[in-house]
PDB file of C-alpha atoms in Angstrom:
ATOM      1  CA  UNK A   1     151.602 105.078 228.414  1.00 26.00           C
ATOM      2  CA  UNK A   2     153.355 102.534 230.401  1.00 30.00           C
ATOM      3  CA  UNK A   3     151.643 101.419 233.793  1.00 32.00           C
ATOM      4  CA  UNK A   4     153.604 102.562 236.853  1.00 30.00           C
ATOM      5  CA  UNK A   5     152.752 101.069 240.355  1.00 35.00           C
ATOM      6  CA  UNK A   6     151.412  97.649 241.094  1.00 42.00           C
ATOM      7  CA  UNK A   7     148.296  96.295 239.266  1.00 48.00           C
ATOM      8  CA  UNK A   8     145.934  94.726 241.528  1.00 45.00           C
ATOM      9  CA  UNK A   9     142.501  93.445 239.743  1.00 41.00           C
ATOM     10  CA  UNK A  10     142.796  96.115 237.206  1.00 43.00           C
ATOM     11  CA  UNK A  11     143.899  98.973 239.558  1.00 47.00           C
ATOM     12  CA  UNK A  12     147.250 100.596 239.985  1.00 47.00           C
ATOM     13  CA  UNK A  13     148.096 100.564 243.636  1.00 49.00           C
ATOM     14  CA  UNK A  14     150.348 103.102 244.990  1.00 44.00           C
ATOM     15  CA  UNK A  15     150.592 101.947 248.515  1.00 45.00           C
ATOM     16  CA  UNK A  16     151.379  98.909 250.581  1.00 56.00           C
ATOM     17  CA  UNK A  17     147.596  97.888 251.060  1.00 57.00           C
ATOM     18  CA  UNK A  18     144.947  97.409 248.748  1.00 56.00           C
ATOM     19  CA  UNK A  19     141.162  96.993 249.609  1.00 55.00           C
ATOM     20  CA  UNK A  20     142.519  97.203 253.334  1.00 59.00           C
ATOM     21  CA  UNK A  21     144.578  94.078 252.852  1.00 62.00           C
ATOM     22  CA  UNK A  22     148.336  93.829 253.070  1.00 67.00           C
ATOM     23  CA  UNK A  23     149.901  93.321 249.777  1.00 64.00           C
ATOM     24  CA  UNK A  24     151.848  90.480 251.285  1.00 69.00           C
ATOM     25  CA  UNK A  25     148.444  88.709 251.912  1.00 80.00           C
ATOM     26  CA  UNK A  26     147.396  88.897 248.280  1.00 81.00           C
ATOM     27  CA  UNK A  27     148.340  85.547 246.361  1.00 85.00           C
ATOM     28  CA  UNK A  28     149.179  85.740 242.707  1.00 82.00           C
ATOM     29  CA  UNK A  29     150.692  89.112 242.122  1.00 80.00           C
ATOM     30  CA  UNK A  30     153.467  87.560 240.268  1.00 84.00           C
ATOM     31  CA  UNK A  31     151.278  85.869 237.944  1.00 87.00           C
ATOM     32  CA  UNK A  32     151.628  87.866 234.645  1.00 90.00           C
ATOM     33  CA  UNK A  33     153.637  88.036 231.448  1.00 94.00           C
ATOM     34  CA  UNK A  34     157.076  89.446 232.079  1.00 93.00           C
ATOM     35  CA  UNK A  35     158.842  92.279 230.045  1.00 95.00           C
ATOM     36  CA  UNK A  36     155.517  93.321 228.341  1.00 95.00           C
ATOM     37  CA  UNK A  37     154.638  97.165 228.037  1.00 97.00           C
ATOM     38  CA  UNK A  38     151.367  97.887 229.528  1.00 94.00           C
ATOM     39  CA  UNK A  39     149.028 100.559 228.331  1.00 94.00           C
ATOM     40  CA  UNK A  40     146.032 102.757 230.079  1.00 93.00           C
ATOM     41  CA  UNK A  41     145.076 104.061 226.587  1.00 95.00           C
ATOM     42  CA  UNK A  42     144.820 103.067 222.959  1.00 97.00           C
ATOM     43  CA  UNK A  43     148.077 102.270 221.426  1.00 98.00           C
ATOM     44  CA  UNK A  44     149.079 101.723 217.588  1.00 98.00           C
ATOM     45  CA  UNK A  45     148.929  98.080 217.497  1.00 98.00           C
ATOM     46  CA  UNK A  46     145.007  98.022 218.203  1.00 98.00           C
ATOM     47  CA  UNK A  47     144.428 101.324 216.996  1.00 98.00           C
ATOM     48  CA  UNK A  48     140.724 101.222 215.663  1.00 98.00           C
ATOM     49  CA  UNK A  49     140.671 104.035 213.438  1.00 98.00           C
ATOM     50  CA  UNK A  50     141.543 101.921 210.295  1.00 98.00           C
ATOM     51  CA  UNK A  51     138.825  99.638 211.160  1.00 98.00           C
ATOM     52  CA  UNK A  52     136.352 102.602 211.479  1.00 98.00           C
ATOM     53  CA  UNK A  53     137.515 103.783 208.315  1.00 98.00           C
ATOM     54  CA  UNK A  54     137.121 100.456 206.520  1.00 98.00           C
ATOM     55  CA  UNK A  55     133.838  99.795 208.298  1.00 97.00           C
ATOM     56  CA  UNK A  56     135.280  96.221 208.883  1.00 97.00           C
ATOM     57  CA  UNK A  57     132.188  95.331 210.730  1.00 98.00           C
ATOM     58  CA  UNK A  58     129.627  96.470 208.200  1.00 97.00           C
ATOM     59  CA  UNK A  59     127.903  93.059 207.815  1.00 95.00           C
ATOM     60  CA  UNK A  60     128.138  92.033 211.387  1.00 98.00           C
ATOM     61  CA  UNK A  61     125.637  91.967 214.275  1.00 98.00           C
ATOM     62  CA  UNK A  62     126.912  92.623 217.735  1.00 98.00           C
ATOM     63  CA  UNK A  63     125.326  92.079 221.034  1.00 99.00           C
ATOM     64  CA  UNK A  64     126.658  93.729 224.155  1.00 98.00           C
ATOM     65  CA  UNK A  65     125.387  93.257 227.582  1.00 98.00           C
ATOM     66  CA  UNK A  66     126.056  95.758 230.388  1.00 97.00           C
ATOM     67  CA  UNK A  67     125.672  98.326 227.526  1.00 97.00           C
ATOM     68  CA  UNK A  68     124.059 101.339 229.590  1.00 96.00           C
ATOM     69  CA  UNK A  69     127.106 102.531 231.319  1.00 93.00           C
ATOM     70  CA  UNK A  70     130.835 101.790 232.174  1.00 91.00           C
ATOM     71  CA  UNK A  71     132.805 100.253 229.436  1.00 94.00           C
ATOM     72  CA  UNK A  72     129.891  98.749 227.744  1.00 96.00           C
ATOM     73  CA  UNK A  73     129.042 102.049 226.199  1.00 97.00           C
ATOM     74  CA  UNK A  74     132.378 102.681 224.239  1.00 97.00           C
ATOM     75  CA  UNK A  75     132.397  98.991 223.262  1.00 98.00           C
ATOM     76  CA  UNK A  76     129.012  99.527 221.711  1.00 98.00           C
ATOM     77  CA  UNK A  77     130.167 102.671 220.070  1.00 98.00           C
ATOM     78  CA  UNK A  78     133.529 101.277 218.662  1.00 98.00           C
ATOM     79  CA  UNK A  79     131.372  98.455 216.977  1.00 98.00           C
ATOM     80  CA  UNK A  80     128.910 101.015 215.581  1.00 98.00           C
ATOM     81  CA  UNK A  81     131.784 103.242 214.157  1.00 98.00           C
ATOM     82  CA  UNK A  82     133.038 100.147 212.606  1.00 98.00           C
ATOM     83  CA  UNK A  83     129.840  99.596 210.629  1.00 98.00           C
ATOM     84  CA  UNK A  84     128.106  96.773 213.077  1.00 98.00           C
ATOM     85  CA  UNK A  85     124.322  96.657 213.771  1.00 98.00           C
ATOM     86  CA  UNK A  86     123.883  96.347 217.454  1.00 98.00           C
ATOM     87  CA  UNK A  87     121.578  94.664 220.272  1.00 98.00           C
ATOM     88  CA  UNK A  88     122.093  96.496 223.551  1.00 98.00           C
ATOM     89  CA  UNK A  89     121.205  94.817 227.010  1.00 98.00           C
ATOM     90  CA  UNK A  90     121.028  96.307 230.241  1.00 98.00           C
ATOM     91  CA  UNK A  91     118.619  96.540 233.102  1.00 97.00           C
ATOM     92  CA  UNK A  92     117.532 100.173 232.699  1.00 97.00           C
ATOM     93  CA  UNK A  93     115.688 101.121 229.587  1.00 98.00           C
ATOM     94  CA  UNK A  94     115.826 104.759 229.971  1.00 98.00           C
ATOM     95  CA  UNK A  95     119.614 104.535 230.167  1.00 98.00           C
ATOM     96  CA  UNK A  96     119.627 102.273 227.152  1.00 98.00           C
ATOM     97  CA  UNK A  97     117.517 104.868 225.190  1.00 98.00           C
ATOM     98  CA  UNK A  98     120.185 107.376 225.941  1.00 98.00           C
ATOM     99  CA  UNK A  99     123.000 105.258 224.726  1.00 98.00           C
ATOM    100  CA  UNK A 100     121.105 104.289 221.492  1.00 98.00           C
ATOM    101  CA  UNK A 101     120.357 107.893 220.816  1.00 98.00           C
ATOM    102  CA  UNK A 102     124.013 108.960 221.280  1.00 98.00           C
ATOM    103  CA  UNK A 103     125.152 106.070 219.049  1.00 98.00           C
ATOM    104  CA  UNK A 104     122.566 107.032 216.293  1.00 98.00           C
ATOM    105  CA  UNK A 105     123.793 110.696 216.537  1.00 98.00           C
ATOM    106  CA  UNK A 106     127.301 109.575 216.361  1.00 97.00           C
ATOM    107  CA  UNK A 107     126.764 107.113 213.543  1.00 98.00           C
ATOM    108  CA  UNK A 108     123.688 107.946 211.658  1.00 97.00           C
ATOM    109  CA  UNK A 109     122.229 104.904 210.153  1.00 97.00           C
ATOM    110  CA  UNK A 110     123.389 102.427 212.793  1.00 98.00           C
ATOM    111  CA  UNK A 111     120.626 100.052 213.457  1.00 98.00           C
ATOM    112  CA  UNK A 112     120.238  99.506 217.413  1.00 98.00           C
ATOM    113  CA  UNK A 113     117.890  97.220 219.231  1.00 98.00           C
ATOM    114  CA  UNK A 114     117.715  97.349 223.076  1.00 98.00           C
ATOM    115  CA  UNK A 115     116.561  94.863 225.609  1.00 98.00           C
ATOM    116  CA  UNK A 116     116.095  95.848 229.259  1.00 98.00           C
ATOM    117  CA  UNK A 117     116.357  92.654 231.293  1.00 98.00           C
ATOM    118  CA  UNK A 118     118.141  90.859 234.090  1.00 98.00           C
ATOM    119  CA  UNK A 119     120.915  88.824 232.874  1.00 98.00           C
ATOM    120  CA  UNK A 120     120.194  86.008 235.571  1.00 98.00           C
ATOM    121  CA  UNK A 121     116.793  85.496 233.809  1.00 98.00           C
ATOM    122  CA  UNK A 122     117.068  82.601 231.571  1.00 98.00           C
ATOM    123  CA  UNK A 123     113.664  83.365 229.774  1.00 98.00           C
ATOM    124  CA  UNK A 124     114.521  86.950 229.189  1.00 98.00           C
ATOM    125  CA  UNK A 125     118.035  86.330 227.742  1.00 98.00           C
ATOM    126  CA  UNK A 126     116.545  83.632 225.429  1.00 98.00           C
ATOM    127  CA  UNK A 127     113.986  86.035 224.190  1.00 98.00           C
ATOM    128  CA  UNK A 128     116.685  88.897 223.716  1.00 98.00           C
ATOM    129  CA  UNK A 129     119.056  86.472 221.668  1.00 98.00           C
ATOM    130  CA  UNK A 130     116.119  85.270 219.561  1.00 98.00           C
ATOM    131  CA  UNK A 131     114.801  88.738 218.975  1.00 98.00           C
ATOM    132  CA  UNK A 132     118.161  89.847 217.970  1.00 98.00           C
ATOM    133  CA  UNK A 133     118.597  87.078 215.404  1.00 98.00           C
ATOM    134  CA  UNK A 134     114.813  87.615 214.203  1.00 98.00           C
ATOM    135  CA  UNK A 135     115.459  91.053 213.555  1.00 98.00           C
ATOM    136  CA  UNK A 136     118.820  90.987 212.076  1.00 98.00           C
ATOM    137  CA  UNK A 137     119.074  87.477 210.630  1.00 98.00           C
ATOM    138  CA  UNK A 138     122.234  86.384 212.311  1.00 98.00           C
ATOM    139  CA  UNK A 139     124.587  87.175 215.282  1.00 99.00           C
ATOM    140  CA  UNK A 140     128.255  87.496 215.000  1.00 98.00           C
ATOM    141  CA  UNK A 141     129.686  88.859 218.125  1.00 98.00           C
ATOM    142  CA  UNK A 142     128.657  88.560 221.723  1.00 98.00           C
ATOM    143  CA  UNK A 143     130.199  90.875 224.186  1.00 98.00           C
ATOM    144  CA  UNK A 144     129.305  89.786 227.822  1.00 98.00           C
ATOM    145  CA  UNK A 145     130.110  92.715 229.705  1.00 96.00           C
ATOM    146  CA  UNK A 146     127.408  92.886 232.478  1.00 92.00           C
ATOM    147  CA  UNK A 147     128.933  92.362 235.907  1.00 92.00           C
ATOM    148  CA  UNK A 148     128.946  93.539 239.619  1.00 91.00           C
ATOM    149  CA  UNK A 149     131.702  93.948 242.274  1.00 86.00           C
ATOM    150  CA  UNK A 150     130.742  94.226 245.747  1.00 84.00           C
ATOM    151  CA  UNK A 151     132.893  96.337 248.206  1.00 83.00           C
ATOM    152  CA  UNK A 152     135.852  94.449 249.619  1.00 81.00           C
ATOM    153  CA  UNK A 153     136.412  94.120 253.231  1.00 82.00           C
ATOM    154  CA  UNK A 154     134.300  91.399 254.565  1.00 87.00           C
ATOM    155  CA  UNK A 155     135.533  87.953 254.828  1.00 90.00           C
ATOM    156  CA  UNK A 156     133.695  84.588 254.083  1.00 91.00           C
ATOM    157  CA  UNK A 157     132.014  83.799 257.330  1.00 93.00           C
ATOM    158  CA  UNK A 158     130.959  87.446 257.705  1.00 94.00           C
ATOM    159  CA  UNK A 159     129.578  88.303 254.487  1.00 94.00           C
ATOM    160  CA  UNK A 160     125.828  88.053 253.977  1.00 95.00           C
ATOM    161  CA  UNK A 161     125.439  84.821 251.749  1.00 96.00           C
ATOM    162  CA  UNK A 162     122.816  86.464 249.562  1.00 96.00           C
ATOM    163  CA  UNK A 163     125.244  89.171 248.712  1.00 95.00           C
ATOM    164  CA  UNK A 164     128.009  86.743 247.947  1.00 95.00           C
ATOM    165  CA  UNK A 165     125.867  84.588 245.652  1.00 97.00           C
ATOM    166  CA  UNK A 166     124.522  87.396 243.911  1.00 96.00           C
ATOM    167  CA  UNK A 167     128.034  88.355 242.484  1.00 96.00           C
ATOM    168  CA  UNK A 168     128.355  84.963 241.329  1.00 96.00           C
ATOM    169  CA  UNK A 169     124.786  84.672 239.744  1.00 97.00           C
ATOM    170  CA  UNK A 170     125.455  87.895 237.825  1.00 97.00           C
ATOM    171  CA  UNK A 171     129.217  87.478 237.020  1.00 97.00           C
ATOM    172  CA  UNK A 172     129.001  83.776 235.825  1.00 98.00           C
ATOM    173  CA  UNK A 173     125.402  82.835 235.419  1.00 98.00           C
ATOM    174  CA  UNK A 174     124.620  86.035 233.547  1.00 98.00           C
ATOM    175  CA  UNK A 175     127.562  85.362 230.994  1.00 98.00           C
ATOM    176  CA  UNK A 176     126.577  81.577 230.697  1.00 98.00           C
ATOM    177  CA  UNK A 177     122.904  82.526 229.861  1.00 98.00           C
ATOM    178  CA  UNK A 178     123.983  84.662 227.070  1.00 98.00           C
ATOM    179  CA  UNK A 179     126.586  82.359 225.845  1.00 98.00           C
ATOM    180  CA  UNK A 180     124.268  79.222 225.966  1.00 98.00           C
ATOM    181  CA  UNK A 181     121.719  81.063 223.839  1.00 98.00           C
ATOM    182  CA  UNK A 182     124.232  82.635 221.555  1.00 98.00           C
ATOM    183  CA  UNK A 183     126.351  79.705 220.716  1.00 98.00           C
ATOM    184  CA  UNK A 184     124.068  77.995 217.983  1.00 98.00           C
ATOM    185  CA  UNK A 185     123.941  81.419 216.118  1.00 98.00           C
ATOM    186  CA  UNK A 186     127.726  82.106 216.632  1.00 98.00           C
ATOM    187  CA  UNK A 187     128.530  78.631 215.237  1.00 98.00           C
ATOM    188  CA  UNK A 188     126.802  79.544 212.079  1.00 98.00           C
ATOM    189  CA  UNK A 189     128.584  82.841 211.705  1.00 98.00           C
ATOM    190  CA  UNK A 190     132.021  81.370 212.981  1.00 98.00           C
ATOM    191  CA  UNK A 191     131.739  84.345 215.380  1.00 98.00           C
ATOM    192  CA  UNK A 192     132.986  85.435 218.764  1.00 98.00           C
ATOM    193  CA  UNK A 193     132.009  85.116 222.306  1.00 98.00           C
ATOM    194  CA  UNK A 194     133.873  87.668 224.435  1.00 98.00           C
ATOM    195  CA  UNK A 195     133.376  87.982 228.161  1.00 98.00           C
ATOM    196  CA  UNK A 196     134.801  90.663 230.157  1.00 97.00           C
ATOM    197  CA  UNK A 197     136.721  89.250 233.108  1.00 95.00           C
ATOM    198  CA  UNK A 198     139.346  90.599 235.465  1.00 91.00           C
ATOM    199  CA  UNK A 199     142.809  89.966 236.914  1.00 87.00           C
ATOM    200  CA  UNK A 200     140.884  89.275 240.052  1.00 86.00           C
ATOM    201  CA  UNK A 201     140.038  86.036 238.561  1.00 90.00           C
ATOM    202  CA  UNK A 202     143.523  84.718 239.173  1.00 89.00           C
ATOM    203  CA  UNK A 203     144.567  86.818 242.224  1.00 85.00           C
ATOM    204  CA  UNK A 204     143.333  85.660 245.602  1.00 88.00           C
ATOM    205  CA  UNK A 205     142.496  88.720 247.666  1.00 83.00           C
ATOM    206  CA  UNK A 206     141.203  88.278 251.050  1.00 87.00           C
ATOM    207  CA  UNK A 207     137.727  89.629 251.580  1.00 86.00           C
ATOM    208  CA  UNK A 208     137.042  89.455 247.812  1.00 88.00           C
ATOM    209  CA  UNK A 209     136.157  85.700 247.281  1.00 92.00           C
ATOM    210  CA  UNK A 210     132.914  86.239 245.483  1.00 94.00           C
ATOM    211  CA  UNK A 211     134.226  88.383 242.706  1.00 91.00           C
ATOM    212  CA  UNK A 212     137.517  86.287 242.457  1.00 93.00           C
ATOM    213  CA  UNK A 213     135.793  83.286 242.235  1.00 96.00           C
ATOM    214  CA  UNK A 214     133.236  84.269 239.691  1.00 97.00           C
ATOM    215  CA  UNK A 215     136.038  85.623 237.365  1.00 96.00           C
ATOM    216  CA  UNK A 216     138.060  82.671 237.877  1.00 96.00           C
ATOM    217  CA  UNK A 217     135.196  80.474 236.845  1.00 97.00           C
ATOM    218  CA  UNK A 218     134.330  82.862 233.990  1.00 98.00           C
ATOM    219  CA  UNK A 219     137.709  82.273 232.621  1.00 98.00           C
ATOM    220  CA  UNK A 220     137.145  78.596 232.661  1.00 98.00           C
ATOM    221  CA  UNK A 221     133.880  78.997 231.020  1.00 98.00           C
ATOM    222  CA  UNK A 222     135.559  80.788 228.056  1.00 98.00           C
ATOM    223  CA  UNK A 223     137.809  77.775 227.795  1.00 98.00           C
ATOM    224  CA  UNK A 224     135.118  75.458 227.452  1.00 98.00           C
ATOM    225  CA  UNK A 225     133.310  77.443 224.642  1.00 98.00           C
ATOM    226  CA  UNK A 226     136.383  76.794 222.534  1.00 96.00           C
ATOM    227  CA  UNK A 227     136.723  73.265 223.510  1.00 98.00           C
ATOM    228  CA  UNK A 228     133.314  72.200 222.628  1.00 98.00           C
ATOM    229  CA  UNK A 229     132.447  74.524 219.809  1.00 98.00           C
ATOM    230  CA  UNK A 230     135.861  75.084 217.795  1.00 97.00           C
ATOM    231  CA  UNK A 231     133.838  77.126 215.348  1.00 97.00           C
ATOM    232  CA  UNK A 232     133.342  80.016 217.875  1.00 98.00           C
ATOM    233  CA  UNK A 233     136.272  82.103 219.028  1.00 98.00           C
ATOM    234  CA  UNK A 234     136.050  83.118 222.634  1.00 98.00           C
ATOM    235  CA  UNK A 235     138.236  85.252 224.963  1.00 98.00           C
ATOM    236  CA  UNK A 236     138.216  86.358 228.658  1.00 98.00           C
ATOM    237  CA  UNK A 237     139.289  90.015 228.644  1.00 97.00           C
ATOM    238  CA  UNK A 238     140.682  91.940 231.477  1.00 95.00           C
ATOM    239  CA  UNK A 239     139.685  95.625 230.881  1.00 92.00           C
ATOM    240  CA  UNK A 240     142.434  97.309 232.953  1.00 87.00           C
ATOM    241  CA  UNK A 241     141.901  99.878 235.754  1.00 78.00           C
ATOM    242  CA  UNK A 242     138.795 101.660 234.356  1.00 81.00           C
ATOM    243  CA  UNK A 243     136.999 104.190 236.789  1.00 64.00           C
ATOM    244  CA  UNK A 244     133.486 102.840 236.372  1.00 63.00           C
ATOM    245  CA  UNK A 245     130.986 103.212 239.058  1.00 64.00           C
ATOM    246  CA  UNK A 246     131.482  99.684 240.130  1.00 65.00           C
ATOM    247  CA  UNK A 247     135.199  99.909 240.417  1.00 59.00           C
ATOM    248  CA  UNK A 248     135.092 103.220 242.166  1.00 58.00           C
ATOM    249  CA  UNK A 249     132.223 101.815 244.369  1.00 57.00           C
ATOM    250  CA  UNK A 250     134.671  99.061 245.576  1.00 58.00           C
ATOM    251  CA  UNK A 251     136.295 101.438 248.044  1.00 52.00           C
ATOM    252  CA  UNK A 252     139.804 100.341 246.779  1.00 50.00           C
ATOM    253  CA  UNK A 253     142.570 102.918 247.703  1.00 41.00           C
ATOM    254  CA  UNK A 254     144.010 102.705 244.250  1.00 53.00           C
ATOM    255  CA  UNK A 255     144.271 104.936 241.032  1.00 62.00           C
ATOM    256  CA  UNK A 256     141.875 103.779 238.321  1.00 69.00           C
ATOM    257  CA  UNK A 257     143.867 105.282 235.364  1.00 81.00           C
ATOM    258  CA  UNK A 258     142.931 103.130 232.346  1.00 86.00           C
ATOM    259  CA  UNK A 259     140.698 104.748 229.795  1.00 92.00           C
ATOM    260  CA  UNK A 260     137.465 102.856 228.631  1.00 93.00           C
ATOM    261  CA  UNK A 261     138.372 103.249 224.952  1.00 96.00           C
ATOM    262  CA  UNK A 262     141.425 100.816 225.750  1.00 96.00           C
ATOM    263  CA  UNK A 263     138.936  97.834 226.523  1.00 96.00           C
ATOM    264  CA  UNK A 264     136.779  99.006 223.602  1.00 97.00           C
ATOM    265  CA  UNK A 265     139.441  98.831 221.153  1.00 98.00           C
ATOM    266  CA  UNK A 266     140.853  95.632 222.433  1.00 98.00           C
ATOM    267  CA  UNK A 267     137.449  93.955 222.147  1.00 98.00           C
ATOM    268  CA  UNK A 268     137.006  95.314 218.719  1.00 98.00           C
ATOM    269  CA  UNK A 269     140.528  94.043 217.687  1.00 98.00           C
ATOM    270  CA  UNK A 270     139.900  90.654 219.073  1.00 98.00           C
ATOM    271  CA  UNK A 271     136.812  90.260 216.973  1.00 98.00           C
ATOM    272  CA  UNK A 272     138.579  90.905 213.669  1.00 97.00           C
ATOM    273  CA  UNK A 273     140.296  87.552 213.266  1.00 97.00           C
ATOM    274  CA  UNK A 274     143.926  89.096 213.977  1.00 97.00           C
ATOM    275  CA  UNK A 275     144.314  87.504 217.239  1.00 98.00           C
ATOM    276  CA  UNK A 276     142.599  84.230 216.890  1.00 98.00           C
ATOM    277  CA  UNK A 277     145.666  82.186 218.139  1.00 98.00           C
ATOM    278  CA  UNK A 278     144.524  83.682 221.535  1.00 98.00           C
ATOM    279  CA  UNK A 279     141.392  81.834 221.265  1.00 98.00           C
ATOM    280  CA  UNK A 280     140.117  80.424 224.575  1.00 98.00           C
ATOM    281  CA  UNK A 281     142.628  82.248 226.726  1.00 98.00           C
ATOM    282  CA  UNK A 282     142.786  85.105 229.272  1.00 98.00           C
ATOM    283  CA  UNK A 283     143.843  88.383 227.779  1.00 98.00           C
ATOM    284  CA  UNK A 284     144.516  91.837 229.508  1.00 96.00           C
ATOM    285  CA  UNK A 285     143.568  94.796 227.534  1.00 96.00           C
ATOM    286  CA  UNK A 286     146.643  96.511 229.317  1.00 94.00           C
ATOM    287  CA  UNK A 287     149.160  94.177 227.575  1.00 97.00           C
ATOM    288  CA  UNK A 288     150.573  95.460 224.434  1.00 98.00           C
ATOM    289  CA  UNK A 289     149.462  92.626 222.137  1.00 98.00           C
ATOM    290  CA  UNK A 290     151.882  93.370 219.507  1.00 98.00           C
ATOM    291  CA  UNK A 291     154.530  92.523 221.985  1.00 98.00           C
ATOM    292  CA  UNK A 292     152.577  89.545 223.236  1.00 98.00           C
ATOM    293  CA  UNK A 293     152.506  88.106 219.800  1.00 98.00           C
ATOM    294  CA  UNK A 294     155.997  88.950 218.919  1.00 98.00           C
ATOM    295  CA  UNK A 295     157.679  87.601 222.189  1.00 98.00           C
ATOM    296  CA  UNK A 296     155.370  85.144 223.461  1.00 98.00           C
ATOM    297  CA  UNK A 297     153.152  83.586 220.757  1.00 98.00           C
ATOM    298  CA  UNK A 298     155.262  80.410 220.356  1.00 98.00           C
ATOM    299  CA  UNK A 299     155.516  79.794 224.082  1.00 97.00           C
ATOM    300  CA  UNK A 300     151.866  80.411 224.813  1.00 97.00           C
ATOM    301  CA  UNK A 301     150.906  77.905 222.056  1.00 98.00           C
ATOM    302  CA  UNK A 302     153.421  75.258 223.028  1.00 96.00           C
ATOM    303  CA  UNK A 303     152.586  75.492 226.799  1.00 95.00           C
ATOM    304  CA  UNK A 304     149.018  76.244 226.284  1.00 96.00           C
ATOM    305  CA  UNK A 305     149.253  79.225 228.400  1.00 96.00           C
ATOM    306  CA  UNK A 306     146.916  81.892 229.596  1.00 97.00           C
ATOM    307  CA  UNK A 307     144.436  79.330 230.763  1.00 96.00           C
ATOM    308  CA  UNK A 308     143.333  78.261 234.436  1.00 93.00           C
ATOM    309  CA  UNK A 309     145.658  75.180 235.210  1.00 91.00           C
ATOM    310  CA  UNK A 310     147.787  73.674 237.618  1.00 90.00           C
ATOM    311  CA  UNK A 311     151.443  74.173 236.663  1.00 82.00           C
ATOM    312  CA  UNK A 312     154.940  73.396 237.859  1.00 79.00           C
ATOM    313  CA  UNK A 313     158.061  75.058 237.068  1.00 70.00           C
TER     314      UNK A 313
END
């Protein structure tokens, strides 16, 4: 399905304002790949069915944060259907137990560990990564999905500083914590560190500085993973306009049309090695990755595009 309307930080806008802000005041709306089909659902190039049938991830161990709701659930389900063993992380143990039971019913025999913790807590994160590796003997894929988005509408000088910094703490520090402790194990497995980012990282939306800055910095963190640890492949993935509780709670007057299975299928595809040429870059799940590869691969590699940098025409 081709997206219509204007895409703002993962949401299709059908009006002249977004988050109560005039579109003319939002910076970065033209910063996208031109001439690429965009999707709100799974499309043939990344169809996970063959990966499920082949149990492509049968020997892999995958750790997913933010796994109790939103897009974290289908991401975990997709890896399970592809044969992976799972470590699921979220704050609420009861919700994790429900997700675990659902996966075990859907894919009998799947091994699933759960860890209820706060991603900001370094000691808890270290224990979860260590516990995963102790139980399974390895770690192949980290999917850092846990995040937060406060309602838009309050400018820098009026927002509660604690609220502003909480967004940075969860969206950036929470991802860094898991990457920090996962890297030694991902280096051994030549694995993947995939972080869920947002188009909001390159858009500058007034009253959304905490979210935008956190995702902008997250994209740069992914770049550093690749630069400092060439053995580890890393991607910053914009999931699209998924109607999660967090997105709906932002109060944005937009249509959230992207199916959560799209981001799950994209993350699974990126972990297969078929898109390693995009290593260290920002990737939108809504882009048709087949078209991106066919039309833009040479340009992206030549110009080192899809990274955060100063650029001149």
